[in-house]
C-alpha positions as protocol buffer text, in pm:
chain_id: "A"
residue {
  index: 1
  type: UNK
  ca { x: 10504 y: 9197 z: 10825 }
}
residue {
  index: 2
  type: UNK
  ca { x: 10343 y: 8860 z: 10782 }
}
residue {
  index: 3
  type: UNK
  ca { x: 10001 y: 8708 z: 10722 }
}
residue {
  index: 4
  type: UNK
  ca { x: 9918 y: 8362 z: 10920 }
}
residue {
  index: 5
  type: UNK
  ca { x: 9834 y: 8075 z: 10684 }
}
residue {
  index: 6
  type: UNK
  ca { x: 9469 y: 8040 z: 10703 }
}
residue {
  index: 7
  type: UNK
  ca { x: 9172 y: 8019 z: 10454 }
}
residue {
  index: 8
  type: UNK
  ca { x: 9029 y: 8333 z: 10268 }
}
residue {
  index: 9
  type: UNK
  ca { x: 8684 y: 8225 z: 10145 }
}
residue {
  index: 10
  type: UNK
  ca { x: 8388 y: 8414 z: 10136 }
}
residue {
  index: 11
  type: UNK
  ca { x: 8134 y: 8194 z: 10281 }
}
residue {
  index: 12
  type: UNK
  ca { x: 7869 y: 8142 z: 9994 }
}
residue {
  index: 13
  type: UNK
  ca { x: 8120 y: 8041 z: 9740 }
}
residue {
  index: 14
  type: UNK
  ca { x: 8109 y: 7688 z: 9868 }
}
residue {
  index: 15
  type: UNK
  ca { x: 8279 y: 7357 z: 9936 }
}
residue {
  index: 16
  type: UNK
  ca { x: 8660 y: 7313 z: 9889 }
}
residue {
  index: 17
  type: UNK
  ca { x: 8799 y: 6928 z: 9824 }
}
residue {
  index: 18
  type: UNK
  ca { x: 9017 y: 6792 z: 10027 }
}
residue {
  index: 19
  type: UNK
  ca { x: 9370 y: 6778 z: 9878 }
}
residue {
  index: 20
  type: UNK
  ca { x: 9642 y: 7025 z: 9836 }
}
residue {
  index: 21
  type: UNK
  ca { x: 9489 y: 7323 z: 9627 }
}
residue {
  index: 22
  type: UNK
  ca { x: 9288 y: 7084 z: 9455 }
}
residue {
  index: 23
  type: UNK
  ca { x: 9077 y: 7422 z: 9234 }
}
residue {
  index: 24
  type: UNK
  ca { x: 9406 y: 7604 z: 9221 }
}
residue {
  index: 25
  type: UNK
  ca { x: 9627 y: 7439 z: 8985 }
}
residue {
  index: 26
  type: UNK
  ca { x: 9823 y: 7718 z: 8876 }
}
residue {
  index: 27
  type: UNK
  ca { x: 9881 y: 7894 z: 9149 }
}
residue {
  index: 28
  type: UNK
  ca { x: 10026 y: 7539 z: 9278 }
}
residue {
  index: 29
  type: UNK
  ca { x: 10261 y: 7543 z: 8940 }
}
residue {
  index: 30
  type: UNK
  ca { x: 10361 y: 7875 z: 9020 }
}
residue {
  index: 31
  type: UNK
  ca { x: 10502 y: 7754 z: 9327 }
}
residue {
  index: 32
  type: UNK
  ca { x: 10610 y: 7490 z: 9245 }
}
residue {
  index: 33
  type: UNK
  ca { x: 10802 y: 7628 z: 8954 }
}
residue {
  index: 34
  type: UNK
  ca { x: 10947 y: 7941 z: 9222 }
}
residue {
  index: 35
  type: UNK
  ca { x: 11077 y: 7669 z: 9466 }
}
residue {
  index: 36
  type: UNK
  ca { x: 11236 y: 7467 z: 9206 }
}
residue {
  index: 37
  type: UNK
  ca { x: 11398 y: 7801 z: 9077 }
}
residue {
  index: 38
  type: UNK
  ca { x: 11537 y: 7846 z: 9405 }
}
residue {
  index: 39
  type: UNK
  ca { x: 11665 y: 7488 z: 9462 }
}
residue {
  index: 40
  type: UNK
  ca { x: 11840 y: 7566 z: 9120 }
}
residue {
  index: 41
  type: UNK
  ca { x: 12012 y: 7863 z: 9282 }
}
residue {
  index: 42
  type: UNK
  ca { x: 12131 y: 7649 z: 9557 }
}
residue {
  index: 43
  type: UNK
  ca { x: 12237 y: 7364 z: 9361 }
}
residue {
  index: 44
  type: UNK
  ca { x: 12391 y: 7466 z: 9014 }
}
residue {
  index: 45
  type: UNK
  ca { x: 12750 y: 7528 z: 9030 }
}
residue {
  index: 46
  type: UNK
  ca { x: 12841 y: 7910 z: 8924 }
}
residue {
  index: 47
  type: UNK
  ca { x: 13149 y: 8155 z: 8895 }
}
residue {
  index: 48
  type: UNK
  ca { x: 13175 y: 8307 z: 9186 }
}
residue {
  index: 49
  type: UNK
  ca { x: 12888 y: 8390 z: 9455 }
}
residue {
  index: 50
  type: UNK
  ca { x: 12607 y: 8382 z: 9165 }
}
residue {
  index: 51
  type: UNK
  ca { x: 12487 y: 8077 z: 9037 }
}
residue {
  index: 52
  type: UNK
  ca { x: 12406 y: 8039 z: 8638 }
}
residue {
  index: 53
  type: UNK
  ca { x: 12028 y: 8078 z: 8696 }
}
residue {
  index: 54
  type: UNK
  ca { x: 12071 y: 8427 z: 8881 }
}
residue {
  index: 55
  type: UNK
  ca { x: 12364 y: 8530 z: 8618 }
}
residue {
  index: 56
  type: UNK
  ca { x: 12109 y: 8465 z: 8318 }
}
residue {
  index: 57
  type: UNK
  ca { x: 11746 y: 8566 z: 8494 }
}
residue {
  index: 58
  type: UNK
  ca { x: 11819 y: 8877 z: 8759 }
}
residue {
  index: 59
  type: UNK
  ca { x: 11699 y: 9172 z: 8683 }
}
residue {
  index: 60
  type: UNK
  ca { x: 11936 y: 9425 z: 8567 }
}
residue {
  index: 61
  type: UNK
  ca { x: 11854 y: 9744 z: 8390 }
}
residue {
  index: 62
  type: UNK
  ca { x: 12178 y: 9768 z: 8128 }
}
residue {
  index: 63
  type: UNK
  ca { x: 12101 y: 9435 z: 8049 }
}
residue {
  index: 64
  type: UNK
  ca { x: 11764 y: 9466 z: 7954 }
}
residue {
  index: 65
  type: UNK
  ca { x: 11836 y: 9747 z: 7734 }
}
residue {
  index: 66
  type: UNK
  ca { x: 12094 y: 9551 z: 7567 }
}
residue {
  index: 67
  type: UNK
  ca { x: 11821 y: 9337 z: 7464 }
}
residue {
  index: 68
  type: UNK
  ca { x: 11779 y: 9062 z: 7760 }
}
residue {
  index: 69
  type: UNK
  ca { x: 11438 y: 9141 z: 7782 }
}
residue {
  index: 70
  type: UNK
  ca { x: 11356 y: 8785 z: 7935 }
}
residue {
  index: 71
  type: UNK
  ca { x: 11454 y: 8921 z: 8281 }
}
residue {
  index: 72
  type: UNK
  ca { x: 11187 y: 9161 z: 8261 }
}
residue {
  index: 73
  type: UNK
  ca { x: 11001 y: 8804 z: 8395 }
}
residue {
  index: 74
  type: UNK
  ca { x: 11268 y: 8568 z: 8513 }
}
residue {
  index: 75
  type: UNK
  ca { x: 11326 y: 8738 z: 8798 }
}
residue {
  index: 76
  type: UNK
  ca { x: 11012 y: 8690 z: 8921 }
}
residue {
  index: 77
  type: UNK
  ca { x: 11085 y: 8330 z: 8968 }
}
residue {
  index: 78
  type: UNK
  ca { x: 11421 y: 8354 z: 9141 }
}
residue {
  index: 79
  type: UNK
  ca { x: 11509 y: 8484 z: 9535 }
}
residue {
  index: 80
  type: UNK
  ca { x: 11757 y: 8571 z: 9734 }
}
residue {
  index: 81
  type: UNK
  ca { x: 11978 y: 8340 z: 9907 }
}
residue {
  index: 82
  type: UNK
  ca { x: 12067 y: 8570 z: 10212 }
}
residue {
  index: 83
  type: UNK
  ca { x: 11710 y: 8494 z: 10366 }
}
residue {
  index: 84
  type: UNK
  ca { x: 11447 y: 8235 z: 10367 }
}
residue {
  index: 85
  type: UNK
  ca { x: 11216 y: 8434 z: 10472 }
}
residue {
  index: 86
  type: UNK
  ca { x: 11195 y: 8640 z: 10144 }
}
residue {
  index: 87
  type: UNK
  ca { x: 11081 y: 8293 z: 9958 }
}
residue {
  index: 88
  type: UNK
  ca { x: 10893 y: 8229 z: 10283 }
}
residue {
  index: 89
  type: UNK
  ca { x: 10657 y: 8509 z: 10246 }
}
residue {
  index: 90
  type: UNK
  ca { x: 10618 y: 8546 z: 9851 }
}
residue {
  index: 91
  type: UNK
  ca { x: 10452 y: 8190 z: 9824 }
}
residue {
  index: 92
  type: UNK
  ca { x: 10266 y: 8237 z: 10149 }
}
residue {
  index: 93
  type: UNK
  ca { x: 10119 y: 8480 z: 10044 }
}
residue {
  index: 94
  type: UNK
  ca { x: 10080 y: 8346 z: 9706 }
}
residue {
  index: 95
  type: UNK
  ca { x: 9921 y: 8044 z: 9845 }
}
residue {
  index: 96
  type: UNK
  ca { x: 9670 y: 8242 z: 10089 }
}
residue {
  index: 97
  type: UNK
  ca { x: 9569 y: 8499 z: 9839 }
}
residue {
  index: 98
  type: UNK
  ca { x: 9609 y: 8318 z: 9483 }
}
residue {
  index: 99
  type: UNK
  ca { x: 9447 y: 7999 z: 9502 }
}
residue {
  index: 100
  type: UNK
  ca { x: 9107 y: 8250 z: 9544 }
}
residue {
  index: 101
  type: UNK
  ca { x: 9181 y: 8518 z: 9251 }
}
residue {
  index: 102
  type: UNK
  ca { x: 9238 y: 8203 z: 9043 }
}
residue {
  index: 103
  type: UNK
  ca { x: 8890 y: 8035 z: 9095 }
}
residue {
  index: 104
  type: UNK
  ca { x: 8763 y: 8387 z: 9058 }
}
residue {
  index: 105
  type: UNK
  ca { x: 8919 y: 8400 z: 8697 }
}
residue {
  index: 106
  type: UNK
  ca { x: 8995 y: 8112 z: 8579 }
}
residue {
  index: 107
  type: UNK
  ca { x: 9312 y: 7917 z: 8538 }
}
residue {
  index: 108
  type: UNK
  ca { x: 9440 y: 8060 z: 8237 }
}
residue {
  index: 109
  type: UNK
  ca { x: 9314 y: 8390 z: 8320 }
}
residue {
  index: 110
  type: UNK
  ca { x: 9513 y: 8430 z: 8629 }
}
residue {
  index: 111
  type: UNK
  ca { x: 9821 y: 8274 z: 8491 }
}
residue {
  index: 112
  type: UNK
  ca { x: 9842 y: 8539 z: 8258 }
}
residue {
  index: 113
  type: UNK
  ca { x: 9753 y: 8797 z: 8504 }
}
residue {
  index: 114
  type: UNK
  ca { x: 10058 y: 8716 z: 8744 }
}
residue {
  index: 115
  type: UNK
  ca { x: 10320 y: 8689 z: 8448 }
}
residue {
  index: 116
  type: UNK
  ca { x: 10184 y: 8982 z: 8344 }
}
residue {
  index: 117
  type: UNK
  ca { x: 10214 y: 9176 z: 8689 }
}
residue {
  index: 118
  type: UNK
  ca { x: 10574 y: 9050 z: 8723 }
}
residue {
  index: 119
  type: UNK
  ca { x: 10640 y: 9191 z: 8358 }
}
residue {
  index: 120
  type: UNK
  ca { x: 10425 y: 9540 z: 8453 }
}
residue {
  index: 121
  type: UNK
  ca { x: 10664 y: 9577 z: 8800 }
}
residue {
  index: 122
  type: UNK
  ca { x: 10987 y: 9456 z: 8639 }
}
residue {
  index: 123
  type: UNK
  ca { x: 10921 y: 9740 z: 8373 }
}
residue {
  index: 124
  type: UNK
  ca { x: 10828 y: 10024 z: 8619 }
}
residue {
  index: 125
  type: UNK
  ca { x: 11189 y: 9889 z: 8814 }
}
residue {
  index: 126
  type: UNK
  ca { x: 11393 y: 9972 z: 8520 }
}
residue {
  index: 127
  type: UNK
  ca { x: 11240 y: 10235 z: 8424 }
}
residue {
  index: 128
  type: UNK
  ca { x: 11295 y: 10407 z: 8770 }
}
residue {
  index: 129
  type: UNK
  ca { x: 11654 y: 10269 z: 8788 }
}
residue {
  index: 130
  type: UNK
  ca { x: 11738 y: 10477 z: 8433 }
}
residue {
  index: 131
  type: UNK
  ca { x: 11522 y: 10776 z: 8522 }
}
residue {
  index: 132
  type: UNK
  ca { x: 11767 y: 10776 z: 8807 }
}
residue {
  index: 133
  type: UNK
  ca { x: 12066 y: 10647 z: 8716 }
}
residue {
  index: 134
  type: UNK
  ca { x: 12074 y: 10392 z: 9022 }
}
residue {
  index: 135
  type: UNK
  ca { x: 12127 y: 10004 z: 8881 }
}
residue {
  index: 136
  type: UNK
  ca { x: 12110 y: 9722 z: 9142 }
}
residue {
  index: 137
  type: UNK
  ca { x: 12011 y: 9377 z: 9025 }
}
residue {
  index: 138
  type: UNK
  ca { x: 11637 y: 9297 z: 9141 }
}
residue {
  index: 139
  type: UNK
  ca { x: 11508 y: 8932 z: 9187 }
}
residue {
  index: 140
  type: UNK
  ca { x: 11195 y: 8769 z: 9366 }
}
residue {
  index: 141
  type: UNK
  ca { x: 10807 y: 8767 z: 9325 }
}
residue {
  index: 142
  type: UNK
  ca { x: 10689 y: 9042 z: 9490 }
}
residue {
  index: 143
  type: UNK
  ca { x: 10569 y: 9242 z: 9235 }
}
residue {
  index: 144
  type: UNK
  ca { x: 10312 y: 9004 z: 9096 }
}
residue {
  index: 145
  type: UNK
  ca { x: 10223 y: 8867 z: 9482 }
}
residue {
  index: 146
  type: UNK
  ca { x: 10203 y: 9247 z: 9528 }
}
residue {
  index: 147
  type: UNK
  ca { x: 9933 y: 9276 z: 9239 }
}
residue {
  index: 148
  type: UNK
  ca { x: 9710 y: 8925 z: 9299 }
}
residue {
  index: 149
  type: UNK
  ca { x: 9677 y: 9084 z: 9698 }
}
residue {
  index: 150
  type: UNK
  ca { x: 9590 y: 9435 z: 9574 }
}
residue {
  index: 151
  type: UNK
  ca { x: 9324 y: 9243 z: 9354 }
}
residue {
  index: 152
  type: UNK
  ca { x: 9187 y: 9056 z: 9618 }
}
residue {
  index: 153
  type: UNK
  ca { x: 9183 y: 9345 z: 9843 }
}
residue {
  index: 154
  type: UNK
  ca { x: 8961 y: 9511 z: 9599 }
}
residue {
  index: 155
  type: UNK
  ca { x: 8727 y: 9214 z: 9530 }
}
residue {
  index: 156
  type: UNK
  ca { x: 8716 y: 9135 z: 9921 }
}
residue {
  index: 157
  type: UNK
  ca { x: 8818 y: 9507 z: 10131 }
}
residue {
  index: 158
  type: UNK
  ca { x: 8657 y: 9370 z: 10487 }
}
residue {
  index: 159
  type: UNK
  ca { x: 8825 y: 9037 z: 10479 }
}
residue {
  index: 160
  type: UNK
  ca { x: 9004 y: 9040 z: 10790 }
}
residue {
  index: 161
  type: UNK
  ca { x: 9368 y: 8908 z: 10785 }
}
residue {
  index: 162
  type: UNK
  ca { x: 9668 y: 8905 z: 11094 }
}
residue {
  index: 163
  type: UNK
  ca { x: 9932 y: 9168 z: 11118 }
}
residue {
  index: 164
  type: UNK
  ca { x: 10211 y: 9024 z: 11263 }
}
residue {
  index: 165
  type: UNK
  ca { x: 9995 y: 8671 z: 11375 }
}
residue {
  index: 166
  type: UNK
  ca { x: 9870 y: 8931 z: 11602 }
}
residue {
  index: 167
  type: UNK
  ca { x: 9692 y: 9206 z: 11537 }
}
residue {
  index: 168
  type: UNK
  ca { x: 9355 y: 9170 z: 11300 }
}
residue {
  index: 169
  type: UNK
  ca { x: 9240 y: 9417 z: 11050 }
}
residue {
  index: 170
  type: UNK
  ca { x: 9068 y: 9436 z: 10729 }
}
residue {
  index: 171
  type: UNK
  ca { x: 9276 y: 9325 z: 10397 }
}
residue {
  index: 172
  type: UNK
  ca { x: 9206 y: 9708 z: 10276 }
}
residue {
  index: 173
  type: UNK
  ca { x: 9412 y: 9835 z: 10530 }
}
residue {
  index: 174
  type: UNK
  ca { x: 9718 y: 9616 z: 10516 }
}
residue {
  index: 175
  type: UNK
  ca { x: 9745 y: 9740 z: 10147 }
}
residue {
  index: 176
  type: UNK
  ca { x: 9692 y: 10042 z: 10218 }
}
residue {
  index: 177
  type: UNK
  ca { x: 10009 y: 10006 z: 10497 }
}
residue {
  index: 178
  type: UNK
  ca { x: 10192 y: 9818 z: 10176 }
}
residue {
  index: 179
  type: UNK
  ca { x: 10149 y: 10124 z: 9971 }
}
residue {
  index: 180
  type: UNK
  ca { x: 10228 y: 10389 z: 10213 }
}
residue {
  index: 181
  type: UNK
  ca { x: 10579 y: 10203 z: 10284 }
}
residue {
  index: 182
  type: UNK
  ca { x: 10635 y: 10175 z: 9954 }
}
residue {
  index: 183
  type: UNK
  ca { x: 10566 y: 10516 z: 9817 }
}
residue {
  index: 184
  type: UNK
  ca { x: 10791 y: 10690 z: 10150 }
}
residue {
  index: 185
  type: UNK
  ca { x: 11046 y: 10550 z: 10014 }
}
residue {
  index: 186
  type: UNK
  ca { x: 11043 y: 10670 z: 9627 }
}
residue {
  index: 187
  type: UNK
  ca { x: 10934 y: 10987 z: 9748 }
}
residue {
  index: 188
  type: UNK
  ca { x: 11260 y: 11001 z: 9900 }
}
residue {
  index: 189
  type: UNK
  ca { x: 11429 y: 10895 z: 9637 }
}
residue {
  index: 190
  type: UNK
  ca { x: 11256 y: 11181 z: 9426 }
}
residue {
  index: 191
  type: UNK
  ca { x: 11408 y: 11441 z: 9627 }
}
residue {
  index: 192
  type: UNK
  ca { x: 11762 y: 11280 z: 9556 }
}
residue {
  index: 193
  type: UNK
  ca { x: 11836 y: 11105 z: 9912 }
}
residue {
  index: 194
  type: UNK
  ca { x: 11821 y: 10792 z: 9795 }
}
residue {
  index: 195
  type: UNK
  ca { x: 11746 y: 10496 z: 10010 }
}
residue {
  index: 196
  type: UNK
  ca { x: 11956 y: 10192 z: 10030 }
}
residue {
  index: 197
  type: UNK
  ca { x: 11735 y: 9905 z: 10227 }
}
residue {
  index: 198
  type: UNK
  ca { x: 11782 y: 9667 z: 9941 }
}
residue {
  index: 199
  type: UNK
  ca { x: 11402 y: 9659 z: 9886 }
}
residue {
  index: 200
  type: UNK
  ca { x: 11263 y: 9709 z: 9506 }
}
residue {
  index: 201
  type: UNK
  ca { x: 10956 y: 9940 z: 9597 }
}
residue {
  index: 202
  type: UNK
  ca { x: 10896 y: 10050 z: 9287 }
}
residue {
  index: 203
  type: UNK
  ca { x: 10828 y: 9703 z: 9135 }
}
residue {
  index: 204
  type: UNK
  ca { x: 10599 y: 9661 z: 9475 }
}
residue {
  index: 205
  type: UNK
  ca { x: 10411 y: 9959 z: 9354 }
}
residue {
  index: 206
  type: UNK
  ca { x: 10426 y: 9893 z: 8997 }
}
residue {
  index: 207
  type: UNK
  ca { x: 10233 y: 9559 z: 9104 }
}
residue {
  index: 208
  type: UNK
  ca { x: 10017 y: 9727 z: 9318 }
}
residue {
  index: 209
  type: UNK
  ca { x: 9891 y: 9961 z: 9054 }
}
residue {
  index: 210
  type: UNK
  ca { x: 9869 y: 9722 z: 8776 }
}
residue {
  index: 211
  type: UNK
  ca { x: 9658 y: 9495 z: 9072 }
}
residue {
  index: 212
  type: UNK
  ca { x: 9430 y: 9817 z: 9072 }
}
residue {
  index: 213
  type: UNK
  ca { x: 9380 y: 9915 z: 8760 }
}
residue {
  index: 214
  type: UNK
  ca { x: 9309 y: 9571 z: 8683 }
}
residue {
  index: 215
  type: UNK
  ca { x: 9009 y: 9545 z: 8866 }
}
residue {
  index: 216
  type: UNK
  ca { x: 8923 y: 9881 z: 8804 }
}
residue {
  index: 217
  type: UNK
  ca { x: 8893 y: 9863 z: 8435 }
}
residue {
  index: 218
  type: UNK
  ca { x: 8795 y: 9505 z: 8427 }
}
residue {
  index: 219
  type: UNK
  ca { x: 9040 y: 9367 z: 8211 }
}
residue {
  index: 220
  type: UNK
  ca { x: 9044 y: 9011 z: 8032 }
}
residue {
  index: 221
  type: UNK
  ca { x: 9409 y: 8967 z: 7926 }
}
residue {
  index: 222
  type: UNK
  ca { x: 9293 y: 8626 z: 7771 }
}
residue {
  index: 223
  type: UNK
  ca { x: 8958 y: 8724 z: 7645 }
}
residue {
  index: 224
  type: UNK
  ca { x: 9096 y: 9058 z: 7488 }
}
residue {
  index: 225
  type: UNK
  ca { x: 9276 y: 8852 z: 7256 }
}
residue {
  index: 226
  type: UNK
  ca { x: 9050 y: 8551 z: 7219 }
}
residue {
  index: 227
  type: UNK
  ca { x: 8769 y: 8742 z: 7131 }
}
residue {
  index: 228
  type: UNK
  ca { x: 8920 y: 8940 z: 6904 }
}
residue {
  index: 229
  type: UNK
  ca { x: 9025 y: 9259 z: 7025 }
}
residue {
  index: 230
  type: UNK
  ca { x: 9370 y: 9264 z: 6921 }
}
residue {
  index: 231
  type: UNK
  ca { x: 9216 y: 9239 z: 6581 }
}
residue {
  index: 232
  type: UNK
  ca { x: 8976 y: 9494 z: 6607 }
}
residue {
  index: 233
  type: UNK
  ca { x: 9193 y: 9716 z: 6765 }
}
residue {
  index: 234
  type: UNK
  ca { x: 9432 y: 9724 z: 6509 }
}
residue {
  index: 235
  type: UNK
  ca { x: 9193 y: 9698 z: 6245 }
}
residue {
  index: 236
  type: UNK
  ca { x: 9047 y: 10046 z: 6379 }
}
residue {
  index: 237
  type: UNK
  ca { x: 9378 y: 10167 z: 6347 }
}
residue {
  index: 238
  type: UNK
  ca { x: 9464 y: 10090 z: 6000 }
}
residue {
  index: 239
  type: UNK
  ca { x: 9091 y: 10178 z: 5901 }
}
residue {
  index: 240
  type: UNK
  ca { x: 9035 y: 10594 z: 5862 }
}
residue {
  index: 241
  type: UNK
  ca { x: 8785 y: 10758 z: 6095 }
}
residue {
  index: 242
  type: UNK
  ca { x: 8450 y: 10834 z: 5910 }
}
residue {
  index: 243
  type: UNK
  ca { x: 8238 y: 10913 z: 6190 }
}
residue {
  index: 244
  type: UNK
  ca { x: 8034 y: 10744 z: 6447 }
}
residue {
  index: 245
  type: UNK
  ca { x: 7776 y: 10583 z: 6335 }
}
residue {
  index: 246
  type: UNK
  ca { x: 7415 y: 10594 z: 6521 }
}
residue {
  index: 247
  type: UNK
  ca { x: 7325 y: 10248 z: 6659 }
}
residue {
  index: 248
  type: UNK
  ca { x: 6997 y: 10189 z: 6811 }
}
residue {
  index: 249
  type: UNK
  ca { x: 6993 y: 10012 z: 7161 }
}
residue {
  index: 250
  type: UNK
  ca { x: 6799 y: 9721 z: 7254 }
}
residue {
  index: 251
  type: UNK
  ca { x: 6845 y: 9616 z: 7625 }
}
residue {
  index: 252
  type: UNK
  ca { x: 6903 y: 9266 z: 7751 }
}
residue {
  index: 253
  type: UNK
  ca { x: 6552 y: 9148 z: 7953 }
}
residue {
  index: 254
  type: UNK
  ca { x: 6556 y: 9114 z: 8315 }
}
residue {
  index: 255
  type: UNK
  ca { x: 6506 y: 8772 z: 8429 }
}
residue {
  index: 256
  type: UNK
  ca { x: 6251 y: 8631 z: 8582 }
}
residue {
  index: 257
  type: UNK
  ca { x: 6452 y: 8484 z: 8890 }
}
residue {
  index: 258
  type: UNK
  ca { x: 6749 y: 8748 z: 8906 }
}
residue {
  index: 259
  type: UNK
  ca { x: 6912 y: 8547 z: 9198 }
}
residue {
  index: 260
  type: UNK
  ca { x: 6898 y: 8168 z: 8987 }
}
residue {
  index: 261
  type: UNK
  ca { x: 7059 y: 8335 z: 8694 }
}
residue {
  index: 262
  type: UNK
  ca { x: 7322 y: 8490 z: 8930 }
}
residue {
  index: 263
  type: UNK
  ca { x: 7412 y: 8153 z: 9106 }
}
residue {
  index: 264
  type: UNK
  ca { x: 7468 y: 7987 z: 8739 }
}
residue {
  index: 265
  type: UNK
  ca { x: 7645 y: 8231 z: 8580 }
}
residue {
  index: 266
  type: UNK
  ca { x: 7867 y: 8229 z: 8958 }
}
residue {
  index: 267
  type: UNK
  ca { x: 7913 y: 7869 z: 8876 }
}
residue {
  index: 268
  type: UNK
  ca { x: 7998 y: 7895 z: 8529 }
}
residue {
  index: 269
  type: UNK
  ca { x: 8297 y: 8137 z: 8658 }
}
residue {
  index: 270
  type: UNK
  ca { x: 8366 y: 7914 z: 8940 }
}
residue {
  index: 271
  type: UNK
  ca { x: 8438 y: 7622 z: 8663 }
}
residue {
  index: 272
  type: UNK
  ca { x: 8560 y: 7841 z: 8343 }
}
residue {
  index: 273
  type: UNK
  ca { x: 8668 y: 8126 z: 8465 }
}
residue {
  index: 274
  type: UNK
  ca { x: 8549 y: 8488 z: 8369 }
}
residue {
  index: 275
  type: UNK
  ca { x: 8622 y: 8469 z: 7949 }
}
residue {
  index: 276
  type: UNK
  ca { x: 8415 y: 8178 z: 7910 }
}
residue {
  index: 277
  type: UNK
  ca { x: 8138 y: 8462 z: 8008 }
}
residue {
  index: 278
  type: UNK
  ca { x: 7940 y: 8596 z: 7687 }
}
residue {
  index: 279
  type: UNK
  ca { x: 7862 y: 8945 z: 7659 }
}
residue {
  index: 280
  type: UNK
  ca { x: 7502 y: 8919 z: 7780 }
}
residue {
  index: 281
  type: UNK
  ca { x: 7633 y: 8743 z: 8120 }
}
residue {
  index: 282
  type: UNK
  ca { x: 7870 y: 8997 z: 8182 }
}
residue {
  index: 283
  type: UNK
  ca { x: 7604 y: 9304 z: 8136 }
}
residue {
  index: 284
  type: UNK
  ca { x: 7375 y: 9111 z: 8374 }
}
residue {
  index: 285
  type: UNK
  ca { x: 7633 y: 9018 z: 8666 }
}
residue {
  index: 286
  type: UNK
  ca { x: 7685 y: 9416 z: 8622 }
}
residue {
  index: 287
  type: UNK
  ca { x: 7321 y: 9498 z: 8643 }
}
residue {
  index: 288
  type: UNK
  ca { x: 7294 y: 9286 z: 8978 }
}
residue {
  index: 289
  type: UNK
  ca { x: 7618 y: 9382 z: 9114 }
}
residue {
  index: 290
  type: UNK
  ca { x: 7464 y: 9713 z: 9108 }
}
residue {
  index: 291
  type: UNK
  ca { x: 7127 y: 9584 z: 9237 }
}
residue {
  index: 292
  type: UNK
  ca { x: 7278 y: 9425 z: 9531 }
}
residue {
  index: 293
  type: UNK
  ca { x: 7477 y: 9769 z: 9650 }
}
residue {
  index: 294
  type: UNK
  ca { x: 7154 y: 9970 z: 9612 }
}
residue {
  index: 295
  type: UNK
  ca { x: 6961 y: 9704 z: 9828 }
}
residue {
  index: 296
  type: UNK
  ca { x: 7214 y: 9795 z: 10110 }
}
């Protein structure tokens, strides 16, 4: 199932450079990084039909438990050699899907966000493989290229993208197709016939989800630490419970050119990303979000 190489843009979000992902310079890395991972595989002498890289940065279950926990994100990074195609189509769709989620939130933001997915579906992986005693060595992205589609999907559910170079449809749907192929499959598993297609569909889901719950809940995995709430968190923790307190609520004003304020703050995303956003900015890109849907 593949997805031709063209440009996902929503039309008011405005002019691209020329130049090779010019805005997206860490989706580029990330690329870069996977190919030159896979070169490595090709090119570094190993014992027997595994080179050093896959020997130290697979993902295996036992190992991980043995306290390798690296792998939970080196395998991300690393592909199999028996096909091209399963390279191919990770950075494709990396490149169609990424280079958009990253202007959306930010370099960092999305940096974090994909090493983060790959860490999320690595996790759910082992987990499955000891719930059900079934270990085979996992590599390749598709967990985390899994998670940044899901959260484009969500941000833009009517872009329409090619099934097969062929057959258009909304982005929505293809997920939807992702997660009903991936989910047959465990299901199966469940009821104890397991499948053996060599295909790691619960990291696939386990991206997925963590895509959708991302969006969802409107996480900041930079900006939850930045601003603080790691400390606060744990400071609520240590600190015993004495009540809530009563706080008396003053709400933002409106205003006067709703649309302006939208287009800066829009542009201040476009060239920070989403944590350089203060609280205010965030309650008032809600408050039109929610505007906009009711004008429909």
């Amino acid at each position: 199932m593949g997805i031709q190489n063209r440009e996902y843009v929503r039309e008011d979000y405005g002019q691209r450079p020329p130049g090779w992902m010019v805005e997206a310079p860490a989706t580029r890395a990330l690329i870069i990084v996977t190919i030159a991972a896979f070169l490595g595989q090709w090119l570094l002498p190993g014992r027997g039909s595994l080179s050093p890289l896959e020997e130290w940065g697979v993902m295996y279950p036992p190992y991980v438990l043995q306290g390798q926990v690296w792998r939970l994100l080196t395998y991300a990074f690393l592909h199999s050699r028996d096909s091209l195609f399963h390279i191919i189509f990770n950075m494709l769709f990396l490149y169609s899907f990424g280079r958009e989620m990253e202007r959306l939130y930010g370099r960092v933001e999305f940096t974090v966000f994909y090493l983060a997915s790959a860490i999320v579906a690595g996790s759910l992986y082992a987990a499955w493989g000891l719930f059900n005693r079934e270990f085979a060595p996992m590599l390749g992205a598709s967990g985390a290229v899994m998670a940044t589609v899901m959260l484009y999907a969500c941000h833009y559910p009517r872009q329409k993208v090619f099934l097969f170079g062929l057959i258009q449809l909304e982005i929505r749907v293809l997920v939807a197709l992702y997660v009903l192929m991936d989910l047959l499959p465990v299901l199966t598993d469940m009821r104890g016939d397991f499948a053996r297609g060599g295909v790691a569909h619960m990291a696939h889901l386990g991206g997925l989800l963590f895509g959708f719950l991302y969006y969802k809940y409107g996480w900041s995995l930079t900006g939850w630490w930045t601003r603080g709430g790691a400390r606060r968190w744990t400071s609520q923790l240590m600190r015993p419970n004495r009540g809530e307190r009563l706080r008396v609520y003053h709400p933002d004003p409106e205003p006067e050119n709703l649309d302006a304020e939208v287009d800066r703050i829009l542009a201040k995303i476009h060239e920070q990303g989403t944590e350089s956003l203060t609280r205010q900015e965030r309650a008032l890109m809600e408050r039109a979000s929610q505007r906009y849907k009711d004008r429909k």
